[in-house]
XYZ file of N, CA and C in Angstrom:
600
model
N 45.252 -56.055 52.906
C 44.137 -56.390 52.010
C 43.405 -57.603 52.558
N 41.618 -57.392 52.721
C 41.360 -58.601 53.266
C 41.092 -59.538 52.239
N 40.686 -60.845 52.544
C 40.574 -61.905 51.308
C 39.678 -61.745 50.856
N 38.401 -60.651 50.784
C 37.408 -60.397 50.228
C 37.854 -59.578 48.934
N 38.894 -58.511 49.522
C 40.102 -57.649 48.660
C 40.284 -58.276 47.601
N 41.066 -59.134 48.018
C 42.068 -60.130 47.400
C 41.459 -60.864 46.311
N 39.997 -61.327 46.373
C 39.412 -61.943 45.413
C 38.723 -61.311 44.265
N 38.097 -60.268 44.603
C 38.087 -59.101 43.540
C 39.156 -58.774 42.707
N 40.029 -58.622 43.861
C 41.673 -58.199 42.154
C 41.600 -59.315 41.448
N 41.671 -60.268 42.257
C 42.348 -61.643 41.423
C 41.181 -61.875 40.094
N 39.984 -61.768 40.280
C 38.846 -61.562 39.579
C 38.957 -60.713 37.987
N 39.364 -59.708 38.664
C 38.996 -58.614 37.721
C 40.573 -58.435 36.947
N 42.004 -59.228 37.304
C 43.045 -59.339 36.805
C 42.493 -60.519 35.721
N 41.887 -61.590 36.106
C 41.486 -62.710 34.783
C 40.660 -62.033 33.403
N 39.796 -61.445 34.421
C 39.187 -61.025 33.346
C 39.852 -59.678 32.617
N 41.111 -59.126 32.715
C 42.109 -58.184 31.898
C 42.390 -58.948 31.270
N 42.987 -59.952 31.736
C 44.072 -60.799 30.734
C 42.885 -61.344 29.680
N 41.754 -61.824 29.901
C 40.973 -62.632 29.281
C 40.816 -61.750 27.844
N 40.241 -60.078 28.281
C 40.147 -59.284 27.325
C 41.324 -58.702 26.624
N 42.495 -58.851 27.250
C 43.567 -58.557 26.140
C 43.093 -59.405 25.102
N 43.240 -60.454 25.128
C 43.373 -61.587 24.086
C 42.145 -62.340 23.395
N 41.083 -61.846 23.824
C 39.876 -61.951 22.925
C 40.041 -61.577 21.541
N 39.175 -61.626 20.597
C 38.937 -61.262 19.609
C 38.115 -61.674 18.613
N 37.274 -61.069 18.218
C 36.300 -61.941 17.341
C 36.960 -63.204 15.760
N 36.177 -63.868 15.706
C 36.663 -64.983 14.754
C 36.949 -64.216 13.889
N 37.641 -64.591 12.473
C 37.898 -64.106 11.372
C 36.827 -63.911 10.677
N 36.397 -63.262 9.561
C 35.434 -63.543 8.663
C 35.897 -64.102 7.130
N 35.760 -65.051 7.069
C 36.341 -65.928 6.178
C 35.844 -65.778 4.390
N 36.466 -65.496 3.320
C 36.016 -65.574 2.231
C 36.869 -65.713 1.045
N 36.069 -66.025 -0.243
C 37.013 -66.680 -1.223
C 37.407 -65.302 -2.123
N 38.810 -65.154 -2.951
C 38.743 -64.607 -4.096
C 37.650 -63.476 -4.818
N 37.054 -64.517 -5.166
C 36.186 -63.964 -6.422
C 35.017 -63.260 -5.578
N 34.402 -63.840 -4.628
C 33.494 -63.368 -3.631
C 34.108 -61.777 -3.361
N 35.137 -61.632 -3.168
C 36.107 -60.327 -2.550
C 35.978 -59.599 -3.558
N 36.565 -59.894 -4.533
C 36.550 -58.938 -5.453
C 35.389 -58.569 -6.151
N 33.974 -59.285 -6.249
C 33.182 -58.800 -6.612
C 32.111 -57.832 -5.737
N 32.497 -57.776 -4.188
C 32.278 -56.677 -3.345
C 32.752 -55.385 -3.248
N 34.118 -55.601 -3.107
C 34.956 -54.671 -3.440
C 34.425 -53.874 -4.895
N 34.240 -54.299 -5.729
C 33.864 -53.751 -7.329
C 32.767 -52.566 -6.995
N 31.750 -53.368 -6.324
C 30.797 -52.348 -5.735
C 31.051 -51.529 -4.847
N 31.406 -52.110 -4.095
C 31.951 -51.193 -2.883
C 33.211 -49.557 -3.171
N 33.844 -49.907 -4.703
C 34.666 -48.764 -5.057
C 33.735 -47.776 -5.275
N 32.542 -47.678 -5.397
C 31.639 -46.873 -5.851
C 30.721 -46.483 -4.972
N 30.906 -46.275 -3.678
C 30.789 -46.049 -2.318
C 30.683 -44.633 -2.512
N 29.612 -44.119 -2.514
C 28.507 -42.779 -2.093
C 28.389 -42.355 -3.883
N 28.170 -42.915 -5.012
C 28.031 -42.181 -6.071
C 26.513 -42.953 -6.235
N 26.023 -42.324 -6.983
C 24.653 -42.764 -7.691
C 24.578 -42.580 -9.269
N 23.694 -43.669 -9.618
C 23.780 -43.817 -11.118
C 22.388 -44.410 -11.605
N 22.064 -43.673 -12.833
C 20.618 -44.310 -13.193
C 20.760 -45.693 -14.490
N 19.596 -45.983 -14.394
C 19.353 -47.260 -15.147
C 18.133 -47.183 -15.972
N 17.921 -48.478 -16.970
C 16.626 -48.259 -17.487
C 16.397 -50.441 -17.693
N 15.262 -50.249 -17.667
C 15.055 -51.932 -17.730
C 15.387 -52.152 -19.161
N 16.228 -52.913 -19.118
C 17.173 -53.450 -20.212
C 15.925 -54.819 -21.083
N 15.136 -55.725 -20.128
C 14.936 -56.963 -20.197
C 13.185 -57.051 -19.195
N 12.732 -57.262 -19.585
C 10.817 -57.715 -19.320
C 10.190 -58.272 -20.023
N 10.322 -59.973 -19.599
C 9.347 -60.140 -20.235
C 7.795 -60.578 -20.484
N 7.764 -59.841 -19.041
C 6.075 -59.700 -18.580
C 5.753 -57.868 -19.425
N 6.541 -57.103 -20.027
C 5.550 -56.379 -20.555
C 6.384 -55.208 -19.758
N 5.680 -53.817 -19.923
C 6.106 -52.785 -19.683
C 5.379 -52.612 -17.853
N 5.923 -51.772 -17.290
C 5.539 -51.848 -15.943
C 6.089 -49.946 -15.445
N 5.832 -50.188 -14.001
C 6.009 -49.253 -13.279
C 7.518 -48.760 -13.250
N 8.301 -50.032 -13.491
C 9.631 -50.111 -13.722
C 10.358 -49.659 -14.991
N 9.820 -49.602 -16.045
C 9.947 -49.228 -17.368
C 9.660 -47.458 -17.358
N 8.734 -46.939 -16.887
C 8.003 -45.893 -16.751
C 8.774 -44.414 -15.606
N 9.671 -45.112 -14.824
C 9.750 -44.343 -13.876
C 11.685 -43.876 -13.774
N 11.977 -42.891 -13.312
C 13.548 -43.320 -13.393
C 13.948 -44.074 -12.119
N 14.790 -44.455 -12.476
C 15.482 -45.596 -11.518
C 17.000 -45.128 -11.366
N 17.089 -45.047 -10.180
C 18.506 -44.829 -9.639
C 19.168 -45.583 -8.869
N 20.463 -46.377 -8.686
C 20.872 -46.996 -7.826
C 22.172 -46.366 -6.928
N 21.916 -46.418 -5.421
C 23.172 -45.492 -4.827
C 23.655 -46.103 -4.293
N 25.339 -46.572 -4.029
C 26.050 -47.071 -3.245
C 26.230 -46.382 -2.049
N 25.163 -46.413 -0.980
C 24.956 -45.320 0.120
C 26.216 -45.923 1.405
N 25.664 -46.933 1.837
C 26.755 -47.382 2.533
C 27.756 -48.759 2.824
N 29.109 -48.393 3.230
C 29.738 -49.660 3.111
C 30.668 -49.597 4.246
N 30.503 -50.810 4.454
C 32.036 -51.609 5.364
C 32.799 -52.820 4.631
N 33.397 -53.482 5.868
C 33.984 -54.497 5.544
C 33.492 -55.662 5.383
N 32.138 -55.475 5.586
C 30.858 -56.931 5.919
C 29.514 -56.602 5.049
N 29.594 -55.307 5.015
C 27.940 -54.943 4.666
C 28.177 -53.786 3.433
N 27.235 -53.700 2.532
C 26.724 -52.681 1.354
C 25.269 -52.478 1.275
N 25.092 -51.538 1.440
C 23.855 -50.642 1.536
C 23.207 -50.581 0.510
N 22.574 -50.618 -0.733
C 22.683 -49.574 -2.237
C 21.261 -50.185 -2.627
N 20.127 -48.740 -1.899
C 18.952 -48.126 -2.127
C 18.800 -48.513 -4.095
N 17.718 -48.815 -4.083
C 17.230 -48.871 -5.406
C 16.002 -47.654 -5.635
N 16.020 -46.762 -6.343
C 14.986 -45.846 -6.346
C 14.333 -46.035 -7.587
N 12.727 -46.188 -7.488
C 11.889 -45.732 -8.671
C 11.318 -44.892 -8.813
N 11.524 -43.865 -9.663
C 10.589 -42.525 -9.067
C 11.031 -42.077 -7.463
N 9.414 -42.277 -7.173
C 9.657 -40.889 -5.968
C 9.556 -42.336 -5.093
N 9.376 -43.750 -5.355
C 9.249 -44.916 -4.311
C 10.774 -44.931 -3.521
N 11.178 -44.605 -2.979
C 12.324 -45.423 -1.995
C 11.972 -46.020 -1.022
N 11.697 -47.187 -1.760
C 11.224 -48.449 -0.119
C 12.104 -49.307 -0.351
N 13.068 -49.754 -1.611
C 13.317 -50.742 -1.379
C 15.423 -50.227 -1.506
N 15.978 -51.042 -0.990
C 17.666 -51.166 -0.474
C 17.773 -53.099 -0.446
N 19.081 -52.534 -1.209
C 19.480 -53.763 -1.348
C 20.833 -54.041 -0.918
N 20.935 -55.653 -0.126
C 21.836 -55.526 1.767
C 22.435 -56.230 0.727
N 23.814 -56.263 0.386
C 25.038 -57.836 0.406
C 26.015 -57.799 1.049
N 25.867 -58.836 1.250
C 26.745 -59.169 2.894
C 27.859 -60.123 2.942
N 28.640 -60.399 3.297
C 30.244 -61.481 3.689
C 29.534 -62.371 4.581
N 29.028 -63.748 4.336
C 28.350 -64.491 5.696
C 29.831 -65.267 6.200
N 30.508 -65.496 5.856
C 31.808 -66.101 5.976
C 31.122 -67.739 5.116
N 30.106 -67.964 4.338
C 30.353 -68.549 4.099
C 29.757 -68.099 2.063
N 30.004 -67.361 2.196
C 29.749 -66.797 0.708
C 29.153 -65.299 0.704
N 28.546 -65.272 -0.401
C 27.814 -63.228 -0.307
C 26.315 -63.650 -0.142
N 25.507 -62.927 0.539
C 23.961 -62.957 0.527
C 23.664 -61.382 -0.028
N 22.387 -61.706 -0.691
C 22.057 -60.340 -0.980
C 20.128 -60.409 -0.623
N 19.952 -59.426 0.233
C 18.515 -59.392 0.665
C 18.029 -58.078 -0.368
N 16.680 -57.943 -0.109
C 15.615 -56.980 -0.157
C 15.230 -56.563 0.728
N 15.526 -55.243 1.100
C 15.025 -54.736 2.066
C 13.835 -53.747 2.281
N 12.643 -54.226 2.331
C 11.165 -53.731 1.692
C 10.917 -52.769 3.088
N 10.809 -51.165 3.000
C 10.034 -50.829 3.604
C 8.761 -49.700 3.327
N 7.837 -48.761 4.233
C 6.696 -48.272 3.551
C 6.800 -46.813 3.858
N 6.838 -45.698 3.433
C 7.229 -44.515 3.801
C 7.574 -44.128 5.353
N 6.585 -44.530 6.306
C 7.132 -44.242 7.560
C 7.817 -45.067 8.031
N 8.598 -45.809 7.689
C 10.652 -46.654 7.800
C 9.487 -47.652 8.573
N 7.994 -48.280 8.260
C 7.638 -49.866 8.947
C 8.140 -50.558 7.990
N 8.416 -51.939 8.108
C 8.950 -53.116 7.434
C 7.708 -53.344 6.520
N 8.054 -53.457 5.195
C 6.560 -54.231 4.233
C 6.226 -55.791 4.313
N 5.765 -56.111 4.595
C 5.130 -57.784 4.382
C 5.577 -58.438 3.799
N 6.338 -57.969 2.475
C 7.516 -58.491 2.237
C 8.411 -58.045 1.866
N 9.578 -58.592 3.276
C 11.030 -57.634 3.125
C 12.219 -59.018 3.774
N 13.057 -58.998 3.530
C 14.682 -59.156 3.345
C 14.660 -60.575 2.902
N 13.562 -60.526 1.856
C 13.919 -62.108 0.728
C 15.161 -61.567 -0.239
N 15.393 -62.928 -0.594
C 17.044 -62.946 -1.260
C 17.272 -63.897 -1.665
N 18.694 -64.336 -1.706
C 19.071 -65.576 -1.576
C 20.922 -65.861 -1.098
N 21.217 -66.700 -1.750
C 22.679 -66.747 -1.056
C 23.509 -67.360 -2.114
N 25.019 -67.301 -1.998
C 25.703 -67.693 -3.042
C 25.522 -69.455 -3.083
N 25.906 -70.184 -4.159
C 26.334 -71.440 -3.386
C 27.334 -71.923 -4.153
N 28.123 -71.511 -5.217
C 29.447 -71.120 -5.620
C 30.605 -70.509 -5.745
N 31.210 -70.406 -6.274
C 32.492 -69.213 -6.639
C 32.231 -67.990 -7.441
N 31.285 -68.542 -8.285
C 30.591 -67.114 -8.803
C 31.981 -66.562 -9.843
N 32.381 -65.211 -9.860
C 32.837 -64.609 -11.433
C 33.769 -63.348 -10.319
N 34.876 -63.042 -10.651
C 34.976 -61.186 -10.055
C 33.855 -60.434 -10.702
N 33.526 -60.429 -11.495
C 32.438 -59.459 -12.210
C 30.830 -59.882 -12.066
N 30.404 -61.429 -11.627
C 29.377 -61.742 -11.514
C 28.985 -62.830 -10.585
N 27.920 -62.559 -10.096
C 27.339 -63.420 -8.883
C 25.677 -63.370 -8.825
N 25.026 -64.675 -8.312
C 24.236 -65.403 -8.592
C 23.446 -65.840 -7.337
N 22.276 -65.430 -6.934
C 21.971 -65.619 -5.657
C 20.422 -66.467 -5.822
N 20.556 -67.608 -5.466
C 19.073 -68.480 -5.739
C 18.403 -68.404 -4.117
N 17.453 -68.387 -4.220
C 16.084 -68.342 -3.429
C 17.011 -68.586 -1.909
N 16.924 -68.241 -1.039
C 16.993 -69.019 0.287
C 15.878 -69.422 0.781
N 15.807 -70.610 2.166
C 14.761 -71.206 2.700
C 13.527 -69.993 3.096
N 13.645 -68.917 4.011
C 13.009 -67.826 4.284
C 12.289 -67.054 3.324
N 12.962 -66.619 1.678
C 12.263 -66.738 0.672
C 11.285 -67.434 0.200
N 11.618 -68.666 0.222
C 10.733 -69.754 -0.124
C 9.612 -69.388 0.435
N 9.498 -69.430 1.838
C 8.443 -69.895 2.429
C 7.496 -68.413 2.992
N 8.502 -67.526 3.030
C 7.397 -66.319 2.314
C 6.691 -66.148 1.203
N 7.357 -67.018 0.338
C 6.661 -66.552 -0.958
C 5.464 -67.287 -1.074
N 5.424 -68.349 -0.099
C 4.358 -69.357 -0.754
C 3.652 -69.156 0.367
N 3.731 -67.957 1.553
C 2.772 -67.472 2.532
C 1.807 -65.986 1.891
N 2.577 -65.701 1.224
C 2.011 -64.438 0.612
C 1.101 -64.839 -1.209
N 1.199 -66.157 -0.880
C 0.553 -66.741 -2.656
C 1.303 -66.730 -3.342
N 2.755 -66.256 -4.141
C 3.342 -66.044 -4.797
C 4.057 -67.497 -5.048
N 3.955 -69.097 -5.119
C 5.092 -69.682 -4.845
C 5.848 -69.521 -6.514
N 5.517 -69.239 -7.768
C 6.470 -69.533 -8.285
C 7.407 -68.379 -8.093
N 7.908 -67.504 -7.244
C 8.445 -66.920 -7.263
C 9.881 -68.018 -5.858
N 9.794 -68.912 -5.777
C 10.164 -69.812 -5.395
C 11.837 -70.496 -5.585
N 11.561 -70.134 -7.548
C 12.198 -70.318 -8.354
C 13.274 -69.209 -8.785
N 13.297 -68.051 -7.740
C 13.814 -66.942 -8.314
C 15.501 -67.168 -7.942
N 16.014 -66.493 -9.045
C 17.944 -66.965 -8.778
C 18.225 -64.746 -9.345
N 18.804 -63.945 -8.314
C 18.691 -62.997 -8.369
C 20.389 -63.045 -9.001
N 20.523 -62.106 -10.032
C 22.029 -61.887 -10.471
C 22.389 -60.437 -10.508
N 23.752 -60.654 -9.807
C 24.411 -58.925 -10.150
C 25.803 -59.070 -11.032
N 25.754 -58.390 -12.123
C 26.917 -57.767 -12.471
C 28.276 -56.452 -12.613
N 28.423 -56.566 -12.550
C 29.847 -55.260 -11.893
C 30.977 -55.419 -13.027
N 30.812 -53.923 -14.027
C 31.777 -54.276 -15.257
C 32.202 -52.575 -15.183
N 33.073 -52.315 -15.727
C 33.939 -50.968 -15.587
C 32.240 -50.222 -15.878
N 32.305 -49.932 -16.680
C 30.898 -49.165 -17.276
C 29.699 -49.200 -17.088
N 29.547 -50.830 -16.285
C 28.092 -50.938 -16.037
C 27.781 -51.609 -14.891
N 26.518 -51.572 -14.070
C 26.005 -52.818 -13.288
C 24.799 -52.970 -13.198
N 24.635 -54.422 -13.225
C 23.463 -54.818 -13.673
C 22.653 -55.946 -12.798
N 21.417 -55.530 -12.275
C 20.547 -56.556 -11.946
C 19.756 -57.166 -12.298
N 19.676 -58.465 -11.899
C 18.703 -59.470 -12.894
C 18.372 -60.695 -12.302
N 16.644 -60.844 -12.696
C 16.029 -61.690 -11.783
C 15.543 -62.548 -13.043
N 15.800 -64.099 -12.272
C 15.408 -64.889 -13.508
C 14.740 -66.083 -12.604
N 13.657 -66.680 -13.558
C 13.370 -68.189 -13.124
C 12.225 -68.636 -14.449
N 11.948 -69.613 -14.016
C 11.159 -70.450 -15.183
C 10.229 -69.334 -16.039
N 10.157 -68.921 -16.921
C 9.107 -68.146 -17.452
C 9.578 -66.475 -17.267
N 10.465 -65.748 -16.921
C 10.487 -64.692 -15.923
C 12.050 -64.060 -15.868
N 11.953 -63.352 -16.890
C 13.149 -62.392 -16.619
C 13.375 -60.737 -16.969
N 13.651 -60.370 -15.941
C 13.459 -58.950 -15.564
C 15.140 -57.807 -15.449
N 15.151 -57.435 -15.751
C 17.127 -57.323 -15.980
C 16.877 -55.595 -16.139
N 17.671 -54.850 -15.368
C 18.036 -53.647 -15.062
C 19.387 -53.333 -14.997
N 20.084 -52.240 -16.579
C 21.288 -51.709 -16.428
C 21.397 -50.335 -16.173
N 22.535 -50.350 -15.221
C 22.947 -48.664 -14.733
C 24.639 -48.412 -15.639
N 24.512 -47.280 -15.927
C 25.493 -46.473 -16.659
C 26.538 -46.189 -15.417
N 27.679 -46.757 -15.267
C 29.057 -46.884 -14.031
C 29.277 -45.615 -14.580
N 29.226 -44.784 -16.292
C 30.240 -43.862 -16.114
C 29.771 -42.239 -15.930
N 28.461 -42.353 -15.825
C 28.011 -41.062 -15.832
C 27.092 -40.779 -14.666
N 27.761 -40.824 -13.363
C 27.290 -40.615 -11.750
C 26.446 -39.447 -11.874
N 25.685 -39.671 -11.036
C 23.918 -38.881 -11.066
C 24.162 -38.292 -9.700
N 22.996 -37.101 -9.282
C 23.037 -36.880 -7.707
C 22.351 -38.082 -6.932
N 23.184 -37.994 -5.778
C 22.446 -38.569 -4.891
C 21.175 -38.669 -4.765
N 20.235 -39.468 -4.381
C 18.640 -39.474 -3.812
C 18.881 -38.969 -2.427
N 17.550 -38.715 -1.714
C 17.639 -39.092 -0.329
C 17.801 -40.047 0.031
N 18.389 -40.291 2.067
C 18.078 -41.864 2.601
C 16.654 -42.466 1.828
N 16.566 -43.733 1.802
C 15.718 -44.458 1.589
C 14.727 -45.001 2.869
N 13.421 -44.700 2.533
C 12.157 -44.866 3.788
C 13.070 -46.124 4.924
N 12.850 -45.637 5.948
C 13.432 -46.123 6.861
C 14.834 -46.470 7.241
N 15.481 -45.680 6.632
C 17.085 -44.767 6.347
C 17.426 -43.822 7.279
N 18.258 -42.546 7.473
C 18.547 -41.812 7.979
C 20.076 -41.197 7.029
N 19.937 -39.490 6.482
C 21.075 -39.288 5.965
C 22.053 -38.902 6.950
């Protein structure tokens, strides 16, 4: 073997050993954070409708239309679960394990799967939150979309989910402004299609 040989093995032996023993970091999280993913996450491919529980800007498009929510997809990091109004499926809603709490985005898109102008505002935990309930206030990226698109009191928005044997419930609150949507846990609906810029 010449030493040109020789340095290649020796090379490509470090880098074996290197990749035995790699492994990505842990993803780190509390209790209550867990179990209130998991809650959702048991309900992994069913769909269920809702009706706006709470408006108090008045009756809307949201009041008017049926609304379905589907737990389309899940892992160990990520939940999928499309919000449908009517025949709109643009919008899916992401919550996620950041290792340092749950985030939950909006994921806005426009029938042919382009991104809408405004898409994956949210916010992030910054407590312990409930097994059954969690609380997501504005993040920085929110913010400063909102007050690019004119909207700033939406600035103020603290998005809440609840997860109870029978029910789950979303709800958007801030100064002046609360909007609250319950789905029926016990009486699973068909599926929708993927949601615009989805794939079934």
């Amino acid at each position: 073997m010449n030493k040109f040989s020789a340095s290649l093995l020796a090379a490509a032996t470090v880098l074996a050993s290197s990749a035995a023993f790699a492994r990505p970091a842990p993803l780190v999280s509390i209790p209550t954070h867990d179990a209130f993913f998991d809650k959702i996450k048991a309900h992994c491919g069913k769909a269920y409708e809702g009706k706006v529980t709470v408006d108090n800007q008045g009756p809307s498009a949201f009041s008017e239309e049926r609304l379905v929510m589907h737990v389309r997809r899940c892992n160990e990091r990520e939940l999928q679960v499309p919000f449908h109004v009517g025949k709109d499926a643009s919008r899916t809603w992401i919550i996620t394990k950041t290792g340092s709490g749950l985030s939950l985005k909006h994921d806005h898109r426009h029938k042919d799967g382009s991104d809408d102008k405004s898409t994956m505002y949210g916010g992030h935990t910054v407590d312990a939150g409930f097994d059954n309930v969690q609380s997501f206030p504005a993040d920085q990226y929110s913010k400063e979309l909102f007050i690019a698109h004119a909207i700033p009191q939406s600035m103020g928005n603290t998005w809440q989910m609840f997860i109870y044997d029978d029910k789950f419930t979303y709800r958007l609150v801030r100064e002046g402004r609360e909007f609250r949507v319950d789905f029926d846990l016990t009486k699973p609906v068909k599926a929708p299609k993927a949601p615009w810029g989805y794939q079934d």
